[in-house]
Tab-separated table of C-alpha atoms in Angstrom:
chain	number	residue	atom	x	y	z
O	1	PHE	CA	0.000	0.000	0.000
O	2	ASP	CA	0.948	3.650	-0.471
O	3	LEU	CA	0.611	6.027	2.469
O	4	LEU	CA	-1.566	9.110	1.932
O	5	ALA	CA	-1.299	12.205	4.124
O	6	THR	CA	-2.966	15.606	4.171
O	7	THR	CA	-3.047	18.543	6.598
O	8	ASP	CA	-5.469	21.439	7.042
O	9	LEU	CA	-5.165	24.423	9.364
O	10	LEU	CA	-8.406	26.129	10.420
O	11	SER	CA	-8.275	29.558	12.078
O	12	GLU	CA	-11.138	31.302	13.861
O	13	GLY	CA	-12.337	34.343	11.933
O	14	ILE	CA	-10.944	33.016	8.661
O	15	HIS	CA	-12.230	29.469	8.244
O	16	PHE	CA	-15.028	29.458	10.814
O	17	ASN	CA	-17.066	31.802	12.981
O	18	LEU	CA	-18.041	30.702	16.480
O	19	SER	CA	-21.121	32.931	16.343
O	20	TRP	CA	-22.812	30.176	14.346
O	21	THR	CA	-20.411	27.235	14.585
O	22	SER	CA	-20.558	25.131	17.747
O	23	PHE	CA	-17.469	23.299	18.935
O	24	TYR	CA	-19.209	20.072	17.911
O	25	ASP	CA	-19.736	21.435	14.393
O	26	LEU	CA	-16.109	22.569	14.304
O	27	GLY	CA	-14.905	19.060	15.124
O	28	VAL	CA	-17.143	17.580	12.440
O	29	LYS	CA	-16.045	19.975	9.723
O	30	ALA	CA	-12.340	19.752	10.574
O	31	VAL	CA	-12.451	15.983	10.114
O	32	ALA	CA	-14.705	15.998	7.047
O	33	ALA	CA	-12.485	18.484	5.200
O	34	ASN	CA	-9.412	16.320	5.715
O	35	VAL	CA	-11.123	13.028	4.968
O	36	SER	CA	-12.321	14.648	1.735
O	37	ASP	CA	-8.690	15.156	0.686
O	38	ILE	CA	-8.080	11.436	1.169
O	39	ALA	CA	-11.242	10.710	-0.839
O	40	ALA	CA	-9.951	12.872	-3.687
O	41	MET	CA	-6.860	10.664	-3.841
O	42	GLY	CA	-9.036	7.545	-4.002
O	43	GLY	CA	-7.862	6.330	-0.627
O	44	THR	CA	-9.258	4.920	2.589
O	45	PRO	CA	-8.835	7.177	5.657
O	46	THR	CA	-7.160	5.359	8.524
O	47	ALA	CA	-6.050	7.797	11.230
O	48	LEU	CA	-6.282	11.399	12.402
O	49	LEU	CA	-3.825	13.583	14.317
O	50	ILE	CA	-5.336	16.749	15.768
O	51	ALA	CA	-3.636	19.797	17.275
O	52	LEU	CA	-5.897	22.279	19.025
O	53	SER	CA	-4.906	25.759	20.226
O	54	LEU	CA	-7.433	27.463	22.516
O	55	PRO	CA	-7.708	30.657	24.585
O	56	PRO	CA	-7.093	29.819	28.280
O	57	SER	CA	-10.678	30.803	29.156
O	58	THR	CA	-12.230	28.081	26.956
O	59	PRO	CA	-14.575	25.892	29.065
O	60	ALA	CA	-13.630	22.216	29.223
O	61	GLY	CA	-17.116	21.289	28.045
O	62	ARG	CA	-16.461	22.928	24.682
O	63	VAL	CA	-13.340	20.840	24.219
O	64	ASP	CA	-15.387	17.729	24.957
O	65	LEU	CA	-17.940	18.830	22.342
O	66	PHE	CA	-15.187	19.361	19.789
O	67	TYR	CA	-13.841	15.839	20.203
O	68	ARG	CA	-17.342	14.387	20.173
O	69	GLY	CA	-17.750	15.990	16.743
O	70	VAL	CA	-14.372	14.618	15.675
O	71	LEU	CA	-15.290	11.066	16.653
O	72	ASP	CA	-18.780	11.242	15.132
O	73	ALA	CA	-17.375	12.458	11.802
O	74	ALA	CA	-14.561	9.898	11.759
O	75	ARG	CA	-16.725	6.889	12.646
O	76	PRO	CA	-18.559	6.422	9.299
O	77	PHE	CA	-15.206	6.186	7.528
O	78	SER	CA	-13.499	3.931	10.115
O	79	ALA	CA	-10.784	6.509	10.788
O	80	ARG	CA	-9.376	6.503	14.319
O	81	LEU	CA	-8.106	9.391	16.399
O	82	ALA	CA	-4.456	8.418	16.821
O	83	GLY	CA	-3.109	11.411	18.734
O	84	GLY	CA	-2.355	15.104	18.686
O	85	ASP	CA	-1.743	18.029	21.017
O	86	THR	CA	-3.661	20.736	22.864
O	87	THR	CA	-2.109	24.086	23.796
O	88	ALA	CA	-3.181	27.477	25.124
O	89	SER	CA	-3.192	30.381	22.685
O	90	LEU	CA	-2.923	34.085	23.391
O	91	PRO	CA	-6.338	35.503	24.345
O	92	ASP	CA	-6.633	37.553	21.138
O	93	GLN	CA	-5.633	34.720	18.796
O	94	GLY	CA	-8.825	32.697	18.999
O	95	VAL	CA	-9.181	29.002	18.239
O	96	VAL	CA	-6.849	27.242	15.808
O	97	VAL	CA	-7.295	23.636	14.679
O	98	CYS	CA	-4.740	21.614	12.728
O	99	VAL	CA	-5.798	18.196	11.450
O	100	THR	CA	-3.574	15.661	9.726
O	101	ALA	CA	-5.400	12.774	8.086
O	102	LEU	CA	-3.620	9.589	7.072
O	103	GLY	CA	-4.908	7.079	4.577
O	104	GLU	CA	-3.875	4.215	2.367
O	105	ILE	CA	-4.353	3.015	-1.168
O	106	GLU	CA	-3.053	0.139	-3.244
O	107	ARG	CA	0.394	0.931	-4.595
O	108	GLY	CA	0.336	3.102	-7.694
O	109	ARG	CA	-3.448	3.679	-7.655
O	110	ALA	CA	-3.612	7.140	-6.039
O	111	LEU	CA	-5.483	9.828	-7.960
O	112	THR	CA	-3.530	13.040	-8.550
O	113	ARG	CA	-4.232	16.476	-10.010
O	114	SER	CA	-1.781	16.109	-12.872
O	115	GLY	CA	-3.243	13.461	-15.199
O	116	ALA	CA	-5.940	15.353	-17.116
O	117	GLU	CA	-5.522	15.279	-20.898
O	118	PRO	CA	-7.184	17.096	-23.814
O	119	GLY	CA	-10.416	15.329	-24.702
O	120	ASP	CA	-11.175	14.255	-21.129
O	121	LEU	CA	-14.604	15.054	-19.763
O	122	ILE	CA	-14.938	16.977	-16.499
O	123	PHE	CA	-17.256	15.482	-13.866
O	124	VAL	CA	-18.440	16.613	-10.450
O	125	SER	CA	-20.317	14.661	-7.794
O	126	GLY	CA	-23.404	15.779	-5.913
O	127	THR	CA	-24.571	19.377	-6.116
O	128	LEU	CA	-22.692	22.667	-5.997
O	129	GLY	CA	-23.208	25.880	-4.074
O	130	ASP	CA	-25.109	24.448	-1.113
O	131	ALA	CA	-22.373	25.098	1.453
O	132	ALA	CA	-21.784	28.633	0.194
O	133	GLY	CA	-25.532	29.211	0.229
O	134	GLY	CA	-25.629	28.017	3.823
O	135	LEU	CA	-22.831	30.419	4.734
O	136	GLU	CA	-24.692	33.258	3.045
O	137	LEU	CA	-27.740	32.495	5.188
O	138	LEU	CA	-25.686	32.251	8.381
O	139	THR	CA	-23.974	35.586	7.790
O	140	HIS	CA	-27.407	37.198	7.415
O	141	GLY	CA	-28.805	35.854	10.666
O	142	THR	CA	-30.170	32.368	9.957
O	143	ARG	CA	-29.441	30.010	12.845
O	144	PHE	CA	-29.810	26.231	12.793
O	145	THR	CA	-28.095	23.487	14.776
O	146	PRO	CA	-27.837	20.305	12.657
O	147	GLY	CA	-27.488	17.993	15.671
O	148	ARG	CA	-25.570	14.718	15.361
O	149	TYR	CA	-23.489	14.151	12.227
O	150	ARG	CA	-25.239	12.092	9.563
O	151	THR	CA	-23.957	10.934	6.191
O	152	GLU	CA	-27.360	10.006	4.745
O	153	PRO	CA	-29.646	12.663	3.190
O	154	VAL	CA	-32.069	14.429	5.530
O	155	LYS	CA	-35.484	15.749	4.470
O	156	GLU	CA	-35.794	19.291	5.810
O	157	LYS	CA	-36.531	22.879	4.814
O	158	PRO	CA	-34.217	24.364	2.145
O	159	GLU	CA	-32.582	26.827	4.540
O	160	ARG	CA	-31.746	24.086	7.025
O	161	SER	CA	-30.445	21.819	4.277
O	162	LEU	CA	-28.006	24.491	3.093
O	163	VAL	CA	-26.777	25.291	6.598
O	164	ARG	CA	-26.266	21.567	7.241
O	165	LYS	CA	-24.200	21.282	4.051
O	166	HIS	CA	-21.997	24.141	5.276
O	167	LEU	CA	-21.500	22.899	8.836
O	168	HIS	CA	-21.593	19.113	8.263
O	169	PRO	CA	-20.136	18.256	4.826
O	170	VAL	CA	-20.037	14.613	3.736
O	171	PRO	CA	-16.819	13.529	1.965
O	172	ARG	CA	-17.204	11.186	-1.029
O	173	VAL	CA	-14.928	8.395	0.141
O	174	ALA	CA	-16.782	5.509	-1.546
O	175	LEU	CA	-16.854	7.265	-4.922
O	176	GLY	CA	-13.179	8.179	-4.727
O	177	ARG	CA	-12.320	4.575	-3.922
O	178	ALA	CA	-14.402	3.297	-6.839
O	179	LEU	CA	-12.790	5.711	-9.307
O	180	ALA	CA	-9.298	4.725	-8.198
O	181	GLN	CA	-9.975	0.996	-8.122
O	182	GLY	CA	-11.507	1.097	-11.595
O	183	ARG	CA	-8.728	3.348	-12.934
O	184	LEU	CA	-11.477	5.561	-14.311
O	185	ALA	CA	-10.353	9.078	-13.347
O	186	SER	CA	-7.326	10.727	-14.926
O	187	ALA	CA	-7.162	13.514	-12.308
O	188	ALA	CA	-9.150	14.469	-9.220
O	189	ILE	CA	-9.518	17.071	-6.482
O	190	ASP	CA	-12.189	17.925	-3.943
O	191	VAL	CA	-14.179	21.149	-4.198
O	192	SER	CA	-12.977	23.197	-1.242
O	193	ASP	CA	-11.926	26.584	-2.644
O	194	GLY	CA	-14.655	26.631	-5.310
O	195	LEU	CA	-15.291	24.720	-8.533
O	196	LEU	CA	-13.477	27.127	-10.866
O	197	ALA	CA	-10.539	27.622	-8.503
O	198	ASP	CA	-10.095	23.900	-7.863
O	199	LEU	CA	-10.459	23.042	-11.538
O	200	GLY	CA	-7.714	25.587	-12.105
O	201	HIS	CA	-5.413	23.476	-9.915
O	202	ILE	CA	-6.053	20.423	-12.102
O	203	ALA	CA	-5.532	22.422	-15.299
O	204	GLU	CA	-2.305	23.973	-14.033
O	205	GLU	CA	-0.763	20.733	-12.784
O	206	SER	CA	-1.853	18.860	-15.921
O	207	GLY	CA	-0.571	21.531	-18.310
O	208	ALA	CA	-4.029	21.759	-19.847
O	209	ALA	CA	-7.040	24.060	-20.105
O	210	ALA	CA	-10.647	23.475	-19.103
O	211	VAL	CA	-14.019	24.713	-20.304
O	212	VAL	CA	-17.014	24.507	-17.954
O	213	GLU	CA	-20.604	24.824	-19.154
O	214	THR	CA	-22.422	26.664	-16.379
O	215	ALA	CA	-25.807	25.383	-17.558
O	216	LYS	CA	-24.637	21.868	-16.642
O	217	LEU	CA	-23.583	22.664	-13.071
O	218	PRO	CA	-25.694	20.484	-10.736
O	219	VAL	CA	-27.704	22.646	-8.344
O	220	SER	CA	-29.957	21.301	-5.592
O	221	PRO	CA	-33.659	22.116	-5.231
O	222	ALA	CA	-32.760	23.502	-1.789
O	223	LEU	CA	-30.433	26.134	-3.252
O	224	ARG	CA	-32.986	27.111	-5.879
O	225	GLY	CA	-35.703	27.093	-3.221
O	226	VAL	CA	-34.402	30.033	-1.170
O	227	PRO	CA	-35.667	33.254	-2.800
O	228	ARG	CA	-32.998	35.512	-1.298
O	229	LEU	CA	-30.285	33.436	-3.011
O	230	GLY	CA	-31.955	33.343	-6.424
O	231	ALA	CA	-29.712	35.901	-8.129
O	232	LYS	CA	-26.581	34.258	-6.721
O	233	VAL	CA	-27.235	30.597	-7.543
O	234	GLU	CA	-24.907	30.417	-10.555
O	235	SER	CA	-22.010	32.197	-8.844
O	236	LEU	CA	-22.451	30.142	-5.650
O	237	ALA	CA	-22.283	26.929	-7.685
O	238	ALA	CA	-19.291	28.026	-9.755
O	239	ALA	CA	-17.186	29.673	-7.078
O	240	GLY	CA	-18.771	29.197	-3.656
O	241	GLY	CA	-16.505	26.484	-2.266
O	242	GLU	CA	-16.599	24.093	0.691
O	243	ASP	CA	-18.942	21.626	-1.001
O	244	TYR	CA	-16.316	18.865	-0.628
O	245	GLU	CA	-17.653	17.128	-3.710
O	246	LEU	CA	-15.283	15.254	-6.021
O	247	LEU	CA	-14.208	17.076	-9.167
O	248	PHE	CA	-12.479	14.769	-11.634
O	249	THR	CA	-11.602	14.166	-15.265
O	250	ALA	CA	-12.008	10.981	-17.287
O	251	ARG	CA	-12.011	9.700	-20.837
O	252	PRO	CA	-15.426	9.965	-22.562
O	253	GLU	CA	-15.631	6.197	-23.021
O	254	HIS	CA	-15.663	5.764	-19.213
O	255	ALA	CA	-18.761	7.948	-18.710
O	256	GLY	CA	-21.282	5.104	-18.578
O	257	LYS	CA	-19.273	3.070	-16.095
O	258	ILE	CA	-18.695	6.132	-13.913
O	259	GLU	CA	-22.435	6.806	-13.749
O	260	ARG	CA	-23.147	3.189	-12.783
O	261	LEU	CA	-20.485	3.225	-10.061
O	262	ALA	CA	-21.827	6.513	-8.721
O	263	ARG	CA	-25.304	5.020	-8.397
O	264	LYS	CA	-23.848	2.136	-6.398
O	265	CYS	CA	-22.202	4.736	-4.150
O	266	ARG	CA	-25.565	6.521	-3.824
O	267	VAL	CA	-24.278	9.786	-5.233
O	268	SER	CA	-24.970	11.576	-8.491
O	269	VAL	CA	-22.288	12.640	-10.966
O	270	ALA	CA	-22.634	15.153	-13.776
O	271	PRO	CA	-20.431	15.912	-16.800
O	272	ILE	CA	-19.913	19.685	-16.744
O	273	GLY	CA	-17.222	20.392	-19.318
O	274	LYS	CA	-14.168	19.285	-21.195
O	275	VAL	CA	-10.378	19.432	-20.986
O	276	GLY	CA	-8.511	21.019	-23.877
O	277	PRO	CA	-4.931	21.914	-24.800
O	278	ARG	CA	-3.304	24.842	-23.034
O	279	ARG	CA	-2.589	27.725	-25.393
O	280	SER	CA	-0.592	30.848	-24.701
O	281	GLY	CA	-2.762	33.817	-23.840
O	282	THR	CA	-5.836	31.764	-22.938
O	283	PRO	CA	-7.152	31.207	-19.395
O	284	ARG	CA	-6.606	27.894	-17.635
O	285	VAL	CA	-10.327	27.682	-16.897
O	286	GLN	CA	-13.116	29.208	-18.942
O	287	ALA	CA	-16.804	29.267	-18.000
O	288	VAL	CA	-19.311	29.453	-20.845
O	289	ASP	CA	-23.098	29.640	-21.109
O	290	ALA	CA	-25.347	27.338	-23.143
O	291	ARG	CA	-24.476	29.265	-26.314
O	292	GLY	CA	-20.736	29.021	-25.733
O	293	ARG	CA	-20.346	32.647	-24.653
O	294	THR	CA	-17.733	33.341	-21.991
O	295	ILE	CA	-19.039	34.168	-18.525
O	296	ARG	CA	-16.821	36.185	-16.210
O	297	PHE	CA	-17.341	35.785	-12.483
O	298	GLU	CA	-16.233	38.537	-10.124
O	299	ASP	CA	-14.963	35.915	-7.700
O	300	LEU	CA	-13.436	32.619	-8.853
O	301	GLY	CA	-13.176	31.098	-5.383
O	302	TYR	CA	-11.207	31.282	-2.171
O	303	GLU	CA	-7.599	32.455	-2.196
O	304	HIS	CA	-5.363	32.619	0.863
O	305	PHE	CA	-3.491	35.845	1.676
O	306	ARG	CA	-6.173	38.181	0.384
O	307	THR	CA	-9.293	39.637	1.982
O	308	ASP	CA	-11.246	36.559	2.981
O	309	VAL	CA	-14.316	35.940	0.837
O	310	ARG	CA	-16.085	34.158	3.697
O	311	THR	CA	-15.650	36.661	6.523
O	312	GLY	CA	-14.490	39.895	4.864
O	313	ARG	CA	-11.407	39.931	7.068
């Protein structure tokens, strides 16, 4: 087997806001985000290492809630909490969480970002924009506590569904495993920074270009069902981020098998575009409408070291 490893650092005020994120939710999301990276490599998560930095005034009960969220999010994927560290931070630094997820995959089977080739189709799992829609609702006063972490779909009001997607994402481990085992995907990444931004990583590392048809982006009834988000649906789907769906490329002849495998994994997949050759002077990623006209989005997704698109800080 090959060892897989990934690390994420989450800082209060940048990656999460404790005004609407409980310590339980924080534990869930910290684990889910890292397990999603393992899923994007086609691997099986095996262990977690967690470092937690907290203001000295943090009640012990909140720490217990955090680790309850960690364990609840790790359990469906059989990942164990193997260790970590807890330290006190300066009072004005807030909460910082660092998670390292370990995983494994059969030797030579790991999915990477660098294998996309001209002619490949671009696929994405699930629906896009839900998590960003949930964040939009939270920042404008909506409050909802999802309760215990669940990986199966929940029937609930659209607003609650979107908030749940933001606070309790579900990584696509089974689909990633199936794609890797079947050698069906040429490149893969999870949607964390936003569809266009993450597709840009695949295009850059593959030395290729990508065209996305926005009319084909899968959007949930919940996202379309919230009137206040109506004008933003397309931009939330294209650039919202934190959906933790799998974004991958594959040869056209594999499309039928991919759809059948996805059904077995109880997740939808949608072809949303195509990989092409990289040409000088052309963008790595281009979004077009149903008529092939270029669409320019003001925001392409999350970038570190700029004003944060999630908090404005």
